[in-house]
CSV table of C-alpha atoms and ligand atoms in Angstrom, one decimal:
chain,number,residue,atom,x,y,z
A,1,UNK,CA,-6.7,25.7,-6.7
A,2,UNK,CA,-5.7,24.9,-2.9
A,3,UNK,CA,-3.0,22.8,-3.2
A,4,UNK,CA,-4.7,20.3,-0.9
A,5,UNK,CA,-8.0,20.2,-3.0
A,6,UNK,CA,-5.6,19.2,-6.3
A,7,UNK,CA,-4.2,15.8,-4.8
A,8,UNK,CA,-7.7,15.4,-3.8
A,9,UNK,CA,-8.8,15.5,-7.2
A,10,UNK,CA,-6.7,13.2,-8.0
A,11,UNK,CA,-6.7,10.9,-5.7
A,12,UNK,CA,-9.6,10.7,-6.4
A,13,UNK,CA,-9.1,9.9,-10.5
A,14,UNK,CA,-6.9,7.6,-9.0
A,15,UNK,CA,-9.9,5.7,-7.1
A,16,UNK,CA,-12.1,5.6,-10.5
A,17,UNK,CA,-10.0,3.9,-12.7
A,18,UNK,CA,-9.6,1.5,-9.6
A,19,UNK,CA,-12.7,1.6,-9.7
A,20,UNK,CA,-13.7,0.1,-13.2
A,21,UNK,CA,-9.9,-1.5,-13.1
A,22,UNK,CA,-11.0,-4.1,-15.5
A,23,UNK,CA,-13.2,-2.4,-18.0
A,24,UNK,CA,-10.6,0.2,-18.9
A,25,UNK,CA,-7.6,-2.8,-18.7
A,26,UNK,CA,-10.1,-4.3,-21.4
A,27,UNK,CA,-10.2,-0.6,-23.3
A,28,UNK,CA,-6.9,-0.5,-23.5
A,29,UNK,CA,-5.8,-3.9,-24.9
A,30,UNK,CA,-9.0,-3.0,-27.4
A,31,UNK,CA,-7.4,0.4,-28.1
A,32,UNK,CA,-3.9,-1.2,-28.3
A,33,UNK,CA,-3.7,-4.3,-29.2
A,34,UNK,CA,-1.7,-5.7,-25.8
A,35,UNK,CA,-2.5,-9.0,-23.7
A,36,UNK,CA,-5.2,-8.2,-21.4
A,37,UNK,CA,-2.9,-8.8,-18.5
A,38,UNK,CA,-0.2,-6.2,-20.0
A,39,UNK,CA,-3.6,-4.4,-19.8
A,40,UNK,CA,-4.4,-4.7,-16.2
A,41,UNK,CA,-0.4,-4.2,-14.8
A,42,UNK,CA,-0.8,-0.7,-17.0
A,43,UNK,CA,-4.1,0.2,-15.0
A,44,UNK,CA,-2.5,-0.4,-11.9
A,45,UNK,CA,0.6,1.6,-12.3
A,46,UNK,CA,-1.4,4.2,-13.4
A,47,UNK,CA,-3.8,3.8,-10.4
A,48,UNK,CA,-0.8,4.0,-7.5
A,49,UNK,CA,0.4,7.0,-10.2
A,50,UNK,CA,-2.6,8.9,-9.6
A,51,UNK,CA,-2.8,8.8,-6.0
A,52,UNK,CA,1.3,8.7,-5.4
A,53,UNK,CA,1.4,12.6,-7.5
A,54,UNK,CA,-2.5,13.2,-4.8
A,55,UNK,CA,0.4,12.2,-2.1
A,56,UNK,CA,3.3,15.1,-4.0
A,57,UNK,CA,0.6,18.0,-4.5
A,58,UNK,CA,0.8,19.5,-1.4
A,59,UNK,CA,4.4,19.0,-0.3
A,60,UNK,CA,5.9,21.4,-3.2
A,61,UNK,CA,8.1,22.8,-1.4
A,62,UNK,CA,11.0,26.0,-2.8
A,63,UNK,CA,13.9,26.8,0.4
A,64,UNK,CA,15.4,29.5,1.6
A,65,UNK,CA,18.9,30.5,1.2
A,66,UNK,CA,21.2,32.3,3.9
A,67,UNK,CA,22.4,35.7,1.7
A,68,UNK,CA,23.5,38.9,4.2
A,69,UNK,CA,21.5,39.4,7.2
A,70,UNK,CA,19.0,42.3,6.6
A,71,UNK,CA,17.5,40.0,3.6
A,72,UNK,CA,15.5,37.2,3.2
A,73,UNK,CA,15.7,35.3,-0.5
A,74,UNK,CA,13.2,32.4,-1.1
A,75,UNK,CA,12.3,30.4,-3.8
A,76,UNK,CA,8.8,30.0,-5.1
A,77,UNK,CA,8.0,26.9,-7.3
A,78,UNK,CA,5.3,28.2,-9.9
A,79,UNK,CA,3.5,25.9,-12.3
A,80,UNK,CA,5.3,26.3,-16.2
A,81,UNK,CA,1.3,27.2,-17.1
A,82,UNK,CA,0.3,25.5,-19.8
A,83,UNK,CA,1.6,22.1,-21.0
A,84,UNK,CA,1.5,20.3,-23.5
A,85,UNK,CA,1.4,16.4,-24.1
A,86,UNK,CA,2.5,14.7,-26.3
A,87,UNK,CA,2.0,10.7,-25.8
A,88,UNK,CA,2.5,7.5,-27.8
A,89,UNK,CA,0.4,4.8,-29.1
A,90,UNK,CA,3.3,1.5,-26.8
A,91,UNK,CA,1.6,2.8,-23.7
A,92,UNK,CA,-0.7,4.8,-23.8
A,93,UNK,CA,-3.1,4.9,-20.5
A,94,UNK,CA,0.8,4.1,-19.2
A,95,UNK,CA,2.6,7.0,-19.8
A,96,UNK,CA,-0.5,9.5,-20.4
A,97,UNK,CA,-0.5,9.6,-16.6
A,98,UNK,CA,2.7,9.0,-16.5
A,99,UNK,CA,3.2,12.7,-17.3
A,100,UNK,CA,-0.6,14.3,-16.9
A,101,UNK,CA,-0.5,13.5,-13.1
A,102,UNK,CA,2.9,15.5,-12.2
A,103,UNK,CA,1.7,17.9,-14.2
A,104,UNK,CA,-1.2,17.9,-12.4
A,105,UNK,CA,0.0,18.1,-9.3
A,106,UNK,CA,2.1,20.9,-10.4
A,107,UNK,CA,-0.6,23.7,-10.5
A,108,UNK,CA,-0.6,23.4,-14.6
A,109,UNK,CA,-3.3,23.1,-17.0
A,110,UNK,CA,-2.6,20.6,-20.1
A,111,UNK,CA,-3.4,19.9,-23.4
A,112,UNK,CA,-2.7,16.2,-24.2
A,113,UNK,CA,-2.8,14.5,-27.1
A,114,UNK,CA,-2.9,11.1,-28.7
A,115,UNK,CA,-1.0,9.0,-31.0
A,116,UNK,CA,-4.0,8.4,-34.6
A,117,UNK,CA,-4.0,4.7,-33.7
A,118,UNK,CA,-4.6,5.1,-29.7
A,119,UNK,CA,-7.0,8.2,-28.5
A,120,UNK,CA,-9.2,5.6,-26.2
A,121,UNK,CA,-8.0,5.6,-23.0
A,122,UNK,CA,-6.3,9.0,-22.4
A,123,UNK,CA,-10.3,10.1,-23.3
A,124,UNK,CA,-11.0,7.9,-20.5
A,125,UNK,CA,-8.5,9.1,-18.7
A,126,UNK,CA,-10.0,13.6,-19.7
A,127,UNK,CA,-13.6,11.8,-17.8
A,128,UNK,CA,-12.5,10.4,-14.9
A,129,UNK,CA,-11.0,13.8,-14.1
A,130,UNK,CA,-14.0,16.1,-14.9
A,131,UNK,CA,-16.1,13.4,-13.0
A,132,UNK,CA,-13.9,13.6,-10.1
A,133,UNK,CA,-13.6,17.3,-9.6
A,134,UNK,CA,-11.2,18.8,-11.5
A,135,UNK,CA,-12.6,22.1,-13.2
A,136,UNK,CA,-13.5,22.8,-17.0
A,137,UNK,CA,-10.2,23.6,-19.0
A,138,UNK,CA,-7.6,22.6,-17.3
A,139,UNK,CA,-7.1,18.7,-18.9
A,140,UNK,CA,-7.8,19.3,-22.5
A,141,UNK,CA,-7.2,16.2,-24.9
A,142,UNK,CA,-7.3,17.4,-29.1
A,143,UNK,CA,-7.3,13.8,-31.2
A,144,UNK,CA,-5.2,14.1,-34.7
A,145,UNK,CA,-2.8,13.5,-36.7
A,146,UNK,CA,0.8,13.8,-35.2
A,147,UNK,CA,1.8,15.2,-38.2
A,148,UNK,CA,-1.2,18.5,-37.7
A,149,UNK,CA,-2.4,18.4,-34.2
A,150,UNK,CA,1.0,17.1,-32.8
A,151,UNK,CA,2.9,20.3,-34.8
A,152,UNK,CA,0.5,23.0,-34.0
A,153,UNK,CA,0.2,22.1,-30.5
A,154,UNK,CA,4.2,21.6,-29.2
A,155,UNK,CA,4.3,25.3,-31.9
A,156,UNK,CA,1.7,27.2,-29.9
A,157,UNK,CA,3.3,30.4,-28.9
A,158,UNK,CA,1.1,30.2,-25.7
A,159,UNK,CA,2.4,26.4,-24.4
A,160,UNK,CA,4.6,26.7,-21.8
A,161,UNK,CA,6.4,23.4,-21.8
A,162,UNK,CA,6.6,20.3,-23.9
A,163,UNK,CA,6.3,16.5,-22.3
A,164,UNK,CA,7.5,14.2,-25.7
A,165,UNK,CA,7.5,10.3,-25.7
A,166,UNK,CA,8.5,8.7,-28.9
A,167,UNK,CA,11.6,8.6,-31.5
A,168,UNK,CA,14.2,10.2,-31.0
A,169,UNK,CA,13.2,11.9,-34.6
A,170,UNK,CA,10.2,13.0,-33.7
A,171,UNK,CA,11.6,14.4,-31.2
A,172,UNK,CA,14.8,16.3,-32.8
A,173,UNK,CA,11.6,18.0,-35.0
A,174,UNK,CA,9.2,19.1,-31.5
A,175,UNK,CA,12.6,20.5,-30.4
A,176,UNK,CA,13.2,23.3,-33.5
A,177,UNK,CA,9.6,23.5,-33.2
A,178,UNK,CA,10.0,24.2,-29.8
A,179,UNK,CA,13.2,26.4,-29.9
A,180,UNK,CA,11.2,28.4,-32.0
A,181,UNK,CA,9.3,29.6,-28.5
A,182,UNK,CA,11.8,28.6,-26.4
A,183,UNK,CA,9.4,25.9,-24.7
A,184,UNK,CA,11.4,23.6,-22.5
A,185,UNK,CA,10.9,20.4,-23.4
A,186,UNK,CA,11.0,16.4,-21.9
A,187,UNK,CA,12.2,14.1,-23.9
A,188,UNK,CA,11.7,10.8,-23.1
A,189,UNK,CA,13.1,9.1,-26.5
A,190,UNK,CA,13.8,5.9,-27.9
A,191,UNK,CA,16.3,2.5,-26.5
A,192,UNK,CA,19.0,0.1,-27.8
A,193,UNK,CA,19.0,-1.2,-24.5
A,194,UNK,CA,21.5,-4.3,-23.0
A,195,UNK,CA,21.1,-6.8,-20.9
A,196,UNK,CA,23.9,-9.0,-19.5
A,197,UNK,CA,24.2,-12.1,-18.3
A,198,UNK,CA,28.0,-13.1,-16.1
A,199,UNK,CA,27.7,-16.8,-15.4
A,200,UNK,CA,27.1,-16.4,-11.8
A,201,UNK,CA,23.6,-14.6,-12.0
A,202,UNK,CA,20.5,-17.2,-11.4
A,203,UNK,CA,19.6,-19.1,-15.1
A,204,UNK,CA,16.2,-19.7,-14.6
A,205,UNK,CA,15.2,-16.5,-13.3
A,206,UNK,CA,17.4,-14.9,-16.0
A,207,UNK,CA,16.7,-16.0,-18.9
A,208,UNK,CA,12.8,-16.4,-18.2
A,209,UNK,CA,13.4,-12.5,-17.3
A,210,UNK,CA,15.4,-12.1,-20.7
A,211,UNK,CA,12.6,-13.1,-22.4
A,212,UNK,CA,10.7,-11.0,-20.7
A,213,UNK,CA,12.2,-7.6,-21.4
A,214,UNK,CA,11.6,-8.4,-24.9
A,215,UNK,CA,8.7,-9.9,-26.1
A,216,UNK,CA,6.4,-7.5,-23.6
A,217,UNK,CA,4.0,-5.0,-26.0
A,218,UNK,CA,5.8,-7.2,-28.4
A,219,UNK,CA,8.2,-5.0,-28.0
A,220,UNK,CA,6.9,-1.8,-28.9
A,221,UNK,CA,8.7,-0.8,-25.4
A,222,UNK,CA,11.6,2.2,-25.5
A,223,UNK,CA,13.2,0.3,-22.8
A,224,UNK,CA,13.1,-3.4,-24.5
A,225,UNK,CA,15.9,-5.8,-23.3
A,226,UNK,CA,16.2,-5.6,-27.2
A,227,UNK,CA,20.6,-5.9,-27.1
A,228,UNK,CA,21.3,-9.6,-25.3
A,229,UNK,CA,24.8,-9.8,-24.6
A,230,UNK,CA,25.8,-13.7,-22.7
A,231,UNK,CA,29.0,-14.3,-21.2
A,232,UNK,CA,30.7,-16.9,-23.0
A,233,UNK,CA,30.8,-19.8,-20.3
A,234,UNK,CA,26.9,-19.9,-20.1
A,235,UNK,CA,26.7,-18.6,-24.0
A,236,UNK,CA,25.3,-21.6,-25.4
A,237,UNK,CA,23.4,-23.5,-22.9
A,238,UNK,CA,21.5,-20.1,-22.3
A,239,UNK,CA,20.9,-19.6,-26.0
A,240,UNK,CA,19.4,-22.8,-26.1
A,241,UNK,CA,16.8,-21.8,-23.5
A,242,UNK,CA,15.6,-19.0,-23.9
A,243,UNK,CA,14.8,-20.3,-27.7
A,244,UNK,CA,12.8,-23.2,-26.3
A,245,UNK,CA,10.8,-20.7,-23.5
A,246,UNK,CA,10.6,-18.1,-26.8
A,247,UNK,CA,8.9,-21.6,-29.0
A,248,UNK,CA,7.1,-21.7,-25.8
A,249,UNK,CA,5.1,-18.3,-26.2
A,250,UNK,CA,1.2,-18.3,-26.7
A,251,UNK,CA,0.9,-15.7,-29.4
A,252,UNK,CA,-2.9,-14.9,-29.6
A,253,UNK,CA,-5.9,-12.0,-30.2
A,254,UNK,CA,-5.2,-9.8,-26.7
A,255,UNK,CA,-8.5,-10.2,-25.2
A,256,UNK,CA,-7.4,-14.4,-24.9
A,257,UNK,CA,-6.4,-13.9,-20.9
A,258,UNK,CA,-4.0,-16.9,-21.8
A,259,UNK,CA,-2.0,-14.2,-24.3
A,260,UNK,CA,1.9,-13.7,-24.1
A,261,UNK,CA,2.1,-12.2,-27.5
A,262,UNK,CA,-0.3,-9.4,-28.7
A,263,UNK,CA,-0.6,-8.2,-32.2
A,264,UNK,CA,1.9,-5.3,-33.6
A,265,UNK,CA,-0.3,-1.8,-32.6
A,266,UNK,CA,-1.5,-1.4,-36.8
A,267,UNK,CA,-0.2,-3.8,-40.4
A,268,UNK,CA,2.4,-0.8,-40.9
A,269,UNK,CA,4.4,-1.2,-37.6
A,270,UNK,CA,4.3,-5.0,-39.1
A,271,UNK,CA,5.7,-3.8,-42.2
A,272,UNK,CA,8.3,-1.7,-41.0
A,273,UNK,CA,9.3,-4.6,-38.0
A,274,UNK,CA,9.5,-7.6,-41.4
A,275,UNK,CA,11.5,-4.7,-43.4
A,276,UNK,CA,14.2,-5.2,-39.9
A,277,UNK,CA,14.1,-8.7,-39.4
A,278,UNK,CA,15.1,-8.9,-43.7
A,279,UNK,CA,18.0,-6.7,-43.1
A,280,UNK,CA,18.6,-8.9,-40.7
A,281,UNK,CA,19.1,-12.0,-42.9
A,282,UNK,CA,21.0,-10.2,-46.0
A,283,UNK,CA,23.5,-8.5,-43.8
A,284,UNK,CA,24.6,-12.2,-42.1
A,285,UNK,CA,23.0,-12.5,-39.5
A,286,UNK,CA,21.7,-16.0,-37.9
A,287,UNK,CA,17.9,-16.6,-37.4
A,288,UNK,CA,17.7,-18.7,-34.1
A,289,UNK,CA,13.8,-18.9,-34.1
A,290,UNK,CA,10.9,-17.0,-35.2
A,291,UNK,CA,12.0,-14.5,-38.3
A,292,UNK,CA,7.9,-14.4,-39.9
A,293,UNK,CA,4.4,-14.2,-39.4
A,294,UNK,CA,2.7,-17.2,-37.3
A,295,UNK,CA,1.4,-20.6,-39.5
A,296,UNK,CA,-1.6,-20.7,-37.2
A,297,UNK,CA,-5.0,-18.7,-39.7
A,298,UNK,CA,-6.4,-17.3,-37.4
A,299,UNK,CA,-3.6,-14.8,-36.6
A,300,UNK,CA,-1.4,-15.1,-40.2
A,301,UNK,CA,-3.6,-12.2,-41.3
A,302,UNK,CA,-3.6,-9.3,-38.1
A,303,UNK,CA,-1.2,-7.7,-37.0
A,304,UNK,CA,1.0,-10.6,-35.3
A,305,UNK,CA,4.8,-11.8,-35.2
A,306,UNK,CA,6.7,-14.5,-34.2
A,307,UNK,CA,8.8,-13.8,-31.7
A,308,UNK,CA,12.1,-14.1,-33.1
A,309,UNK,CA,16.1,-14.2,-31.9
A,310,UNK,CA,19.5,-13.4,-34.4
A,311,UNK,CA,23.3,-13.7,-32.9
A,312,UNK,CA,26.0,-13.6,-34.5
A,313,UNK,CA,25.0,-10.3,-35.1
A,314,UNK,CA,28.2,-7.2,-35.8
A,315,UNK,CA,28.0,-4.1,-34.3
A,316,UNK,CA,27.5,-2.4,-37.8
A,317,UNK,CA,24.4,-3.9,-38.6
A,318,UNK,CA,21.2,-1.8,-39.1
A,319,UNK,CA,18.9,-4.8,-36.4
A,320,UNK,CA,21.1,-3.8,-33.2
A,321,UNK,CA,22.1,-0.1,-34.8
A,322,UNK,CA,18.0,0.2,-34.8
A,323,UNK,CA,15.0,1.2,-32.7
A,324,UNK,CA,13.5,-2.1,-34.1
A,325,UNK,CA,10.4,-1.5,-31.6
A,326,UNK,CA,9.2,-5.0,-32.2
A,327,UNK,CA,10.1,-8.4,-30.2
A,328,UNK,CA,12.8,-8.8,-32.1
A,329,UNK,CA,16.1,-9.6,-29.7
A,330,UNK,CA,19.9,-9.4,-31.2
A,331,UNK,CA,22.1,-11.5,-28.5
A,332,UNK,CA,25.5,-11.0,-28.8
A,333,UNK,CA,28.9,-13.1,-26.7
A,334,UNK,CA,31.3,-11.4,-24.0
A,335,UNK,CA,34.4,-12.2,-22.8
A,336,UNK,CA,35.3,-9.9,-20.5
A,337,UNK,CA,33.7,-7.2,-18.6
A,338,UNK,CA,35.6,-4.7,-19.7
A,339,UNK,CA,34.7,-5.2,-23.2
A,340,UNK,CA,30.5,-5.6,-22.7
A,341,UNK,CA,30.6,-2.5,-21.3
A,342,UNK,CA,32.0,-1.1,-24.4
A,343,UNK,CA,29.6,-3.1,-26.8
A,344,UNK,CA,26.6,-2.2,-24.7
A,345,UNK,CA,27.9,1.5,-25.0
A,346,UNK,CA,28.4,1.6,-28.6
A,347,UNK,CA,24.5,2.7,-29.7
A,348,UNK,CA,23.6,6.4,-30.0
A,349,UNK,CA,20.4,5.8,-27.4
A,350,UNK,CA,21.3,5.9,-23.7
A,351,UNK,CA,17.8,4.4,-21.6
A,352,UNK,CA,17.6,1.5,-19.4
A,353,UNK,CA,20.1,-1.6,-19.0
A,354,UNK,CA,20.1,-4.1,-16.9
A,355,UNK,CA,22.7,-6.6,-15.1
A,356,UNK,CA,23.2,-9.8,-13.8
A,357,UNK,CA,24.9,-10.9,-10.9
A,358,UNK,CA,25.7,-11.9,-8.2
A,359,UNK,CA,28.5,-10.4,-7.0
A,360,UNK,CA,28.6,-7.0,-6.0
A,361,UNK,CA,31.4,-5.0,-6.5
A,362,UNK,CA,31.2,-6.7,-10.4
A,363,UNK,CA,27.6,-5.0,-10.2
A,364,UNK,CA,29.1,-1.8,-8.7
A,365,UNK,CA,31.9,-1.3,-11.6
A,366,UNK,CA,29.1,-1.7,-14.3
A,367,UNK,CA,26.0,0.0,-13.3
A,368,UNK,CA,29.0,2.7,-12.9
A,369,UNK,CA,30.4,2.8,-16.4
A,370,UNK,CA,27.2,1.8,-18.3
A,371,UNK,CA,25.8,5.0,-20.0
A,372,UNK,CA,21.9,4.6,-19.5
A,373,UNK,CA,19.4,6.8,-17.0
A,374,UNK,CA,17.9,3.4,-16.2
A,375,UNK,CA,19.8,0.7,-15.1
A,376,UNK,CA,18.4,-2.8,-13.1
A,377,UNK,CA,20.3,-5.1,-11.2
A,378,UNK,CA,19.4,-8.8,-11.6
A,379,UNK,CA,16.0,-7.7,-12.6
A,380,UNK,CA,14.1,-5.9,-15.6
A,381,UNK,CA,11.0,-3.6,-16.8
A,382,UNK,CA,11.1,-1.9,-13.4
A,383,UNK,CA,9.9,1.8,-13.2
A,384,UNK,CA,7.3,2.7,-10.8
A,385,UNK,CA,6.0,6.3,-10.2
A,386,UNK,CA,8.0,7.3,-7.8
A,387,UNK,CA,11.7,6.5,-9.8
A,388,UNK,CA,13.3,8.5,-11.7
A,389,UNK,CA,13.2,7.9,-15.9
A,390,UNK,CA,15.1,9.0,-18.3
A,391,UNK,CA,17.6,8.6,-20.9
A,392,UNK,CA,21.6,9.8,-21.5
A,393,UNK,CA,22.6,10.5,-25.3
A,394,UNK,CA,20.1,10.5,-27.8
A,395,UNK,CA,17.3,8.8,-25.7
A,396,UNK,CA,16.7,12.0,-24.4
A,397,UNK,CA,16.5,14.8,-21.5
A,398,UNK,CA,15.3,15.6,-18.2
A,399,UNK,CA,13.7,12.9,-16.3
A,400,UNK,CA,9.0,11.6,-16.0
A,401,UNK,CA,8.4,10.7,-12.5
A,402,UNK,CA,9.5,11.0,-8.9
A,403,UNK,CA,10.1,13.6,-7.2
A,404,UNK,CA,12.7,15.4,-10.1
A,405,UNK,CA,9.3,15.5,-12.2
A,406,UNK,CA,8.7,18.4,-10.2
A,407,UNK,CA,11.6,20.8,-11.3
A,408,UNK,CA,10.3,20.0,-15.4
A,409,UNK,CA,6.9,20.7,-14.5
A,410,UNK,CA,7.4,24.4,-12.5
A,411,UNK,CA,9.6,27.4,-12.2
A,412,UNK,CA,11.7,28.6,-9.5
A,413,UNK,CA,10.6,32.4,-8.7
A,414,UNK,CA,14.2,33.2,-7.1
A,415,UNK,CA,13.0,36.5,-4.0
A,416,UNK,CA,14.9,38.6,-1.6
A,417,UNK,CA,13.2,40.9,0.9
A,418,UNK,CA,15.6,43.8,2.5
A,419,UNK,CA,14.6,44.3,6.1
A,420,UNK,CA,16.9,46.8,6.7
B,501,NDP,P1,6.3,8.9,-33.2
B,501,NDP,O1,7.8,9.2,-31.9
B,501,NDP,O2,6.2,9.9,-34.6
B,501,NDP,O3,5.1,9.3,-32.4
B,501,NDP,C1,4.6,9.4,-31.2
B,501,NDP,C2,4.0,10.9,-30.9
B,501,NDP,O4,4.5,11.7,-31.2
B,501,NDP,C3,3.0,10.6,-31.8
B,501,NDP,O5,1.6,10.5,-30.4
B,501,NDP,C4,2.4,10.6,-32.9
B,501,NDP,O6,1.7,11.1,-32.8
B,501,NDP,C5,3.0,12.7,-32.0
B,501,NDP,N1,3.4,13.0,-33.3
B,501,NDP,C6,4.5,12.5,-34.6
B,501,NDP,N2,5.3,13.8,-35.3
B,501,NDP,C7,5.1,14.6,-34.7
B,501,NDP,C8,5.1,16.1,-34.8
B,501,NDP,N3,6.0,15.7,-36.0
B,501,NDP,N4,4.9,16.6,-33.5
B,501,NDP,C9,4.1,16.8,-32.9
B,501,NDP,N5,4.2,15.0,-33.0
B,501,NDP,C10,4.3,14.6,-33.3
B,501,NDP,O7,6.4,7.4,-33.5
B,501,NDP,P2,6.1,6.4,-34.0
B,501,NDP,O8,4.2,6.5,-34.1
B,501,NDP,O9,6.3,7.4,-36.1
B,501,NDP,O10,6.3,5.2,-34.9
B,501,NDP,C11,7.6,5.1,-35.2
B,501,NDP,C12,9.2,5.1,-34.2
B,501,NDP,O11,8.9,5.7,-33.0
B,501,NDP,C13,8.6,3.4,-33.8
B,501,NDP,O12,8.7,2.2,-34.0
B,501,NDP,C14,9.5,3.4,-32.7
B,501,NDP,O13,10.9,3.7,-32.9
B,501,NDP,C15,9.9,5.0,-32.2
B,501,NDP,N6,8.5,5.0,-31.4
B,501,NDP,C16,9.3,5.1,-29.4
B,501,NDP,C17,7.9,5.3,-28.6
B,501,NDP,C18,8.8,5.5,-27.3
B,501,NDP,O14,8.5,4.8,-26.1
B,501,NDP,N7,9.8,5.8,-27.1
B,501,NDP,C19,7.1,5.1,-28.8
B,501,NDP,C20,6.3,5.7,-30.0
B,501,NDP,C21,7.5,5.5,-31.1
B,501,NDP,P3,0.1,10.3,-34.6
B,501,NDP,O15,0.7,8.6,-33.5
B,501,NDP,O16,-1.0,10.5,-33.9
B,501,NDP,O17,0.8,10.6,-35.9
């Protein structure tokens, strides 16, 4: 297909989604459970992602390389071929768009598998792609479990590239399966991300965003700010204000416009998070707030959990070392810059980090020394279709989004023409 045609189809998918904005946001909430206001933010991101990649589709360029005067050497960027996309359940729509749009823009055919729990919005994207004029066979969706459909897909010898977002453990299994066919992998895995607050930061904004960083999507986020580091000068005051704001979060059904914290995705996930809370208590962490299901009889039997904060935690505790993927925050006290850098990096993960200070020199020093693929200063949970997103250490391989993603969905052919 012509590059410009590809771009037009992507623009068309974007405008079809925009047209049905409210309907698709509602479907995502029914699919996953997240509050409607978060689903709307996800749909807005998806609209923008298809638009961004629509614009890039005819700008996938090679380069010329000077060799000798009688030879012309240049590179061609070619699609990988057929790419497999394994989509998780925490952002079913946004994470599908994040990898489908660049794969389509660069000319690949796709087989995508949604998580068994949340297939609805990926199937909807496939419908829009068909309406937008994408030829049959280019975007294929296979539903089913990870253990059966997912495993078969990533092990298939005709797959030329794999994009996976999910747990580090499943990422390792996928990498192993891919190695049999030498299939390249793009992995975006877990995180246990530091959010560091220095005493000179804008206090109210930092409190509000520390809450947002962990309780959005009920904490089911690879980029959740799940380890909060507070400077000793502001420790008590900050924690008190954060507790107060956390206790006023409105828990409820996703479709209720007033809901700020929705249910977890499943009963299993709720039980998993409760088992982490239990282990935190057994290990001697101090429970500041939450730690149980809500008392409200309309919520008690659902998959809801109260937003939970622990402090007096140690780096050896399970709640500090492992990705909980729920509304559970662990809080640390620090004195010096070097100490907080060391504590922040004391994790197998390295996906995202927040740094709060108005001291530019300090911010630069911390940014340079953090082992994280993405850093936000005086901000949190910011990612655009045009900014690369990926992790250091066990948080993954390669970058999604931005022009860097082109290299993950294409391969280079190096050509030399002898004109003598
Ligand atoms: P997984 O990583 O197992 O699942 C993510 C996706 O991979 C799903 O689509 C799943 O399908 C699929 N999958 C599972 N096993 C395989 C396999 N062998 N081959 C190919 N695809 C496979 O996460 P879980 O749902 O089990 O959640 C457990 C924990 O993982 C969470 O608590 C959280 O800590 C982490 N997680 C991290 C995410 C992130 O964004 N980094 C996203 C999701 C989970 P299916 O669900 O249909 O079985």
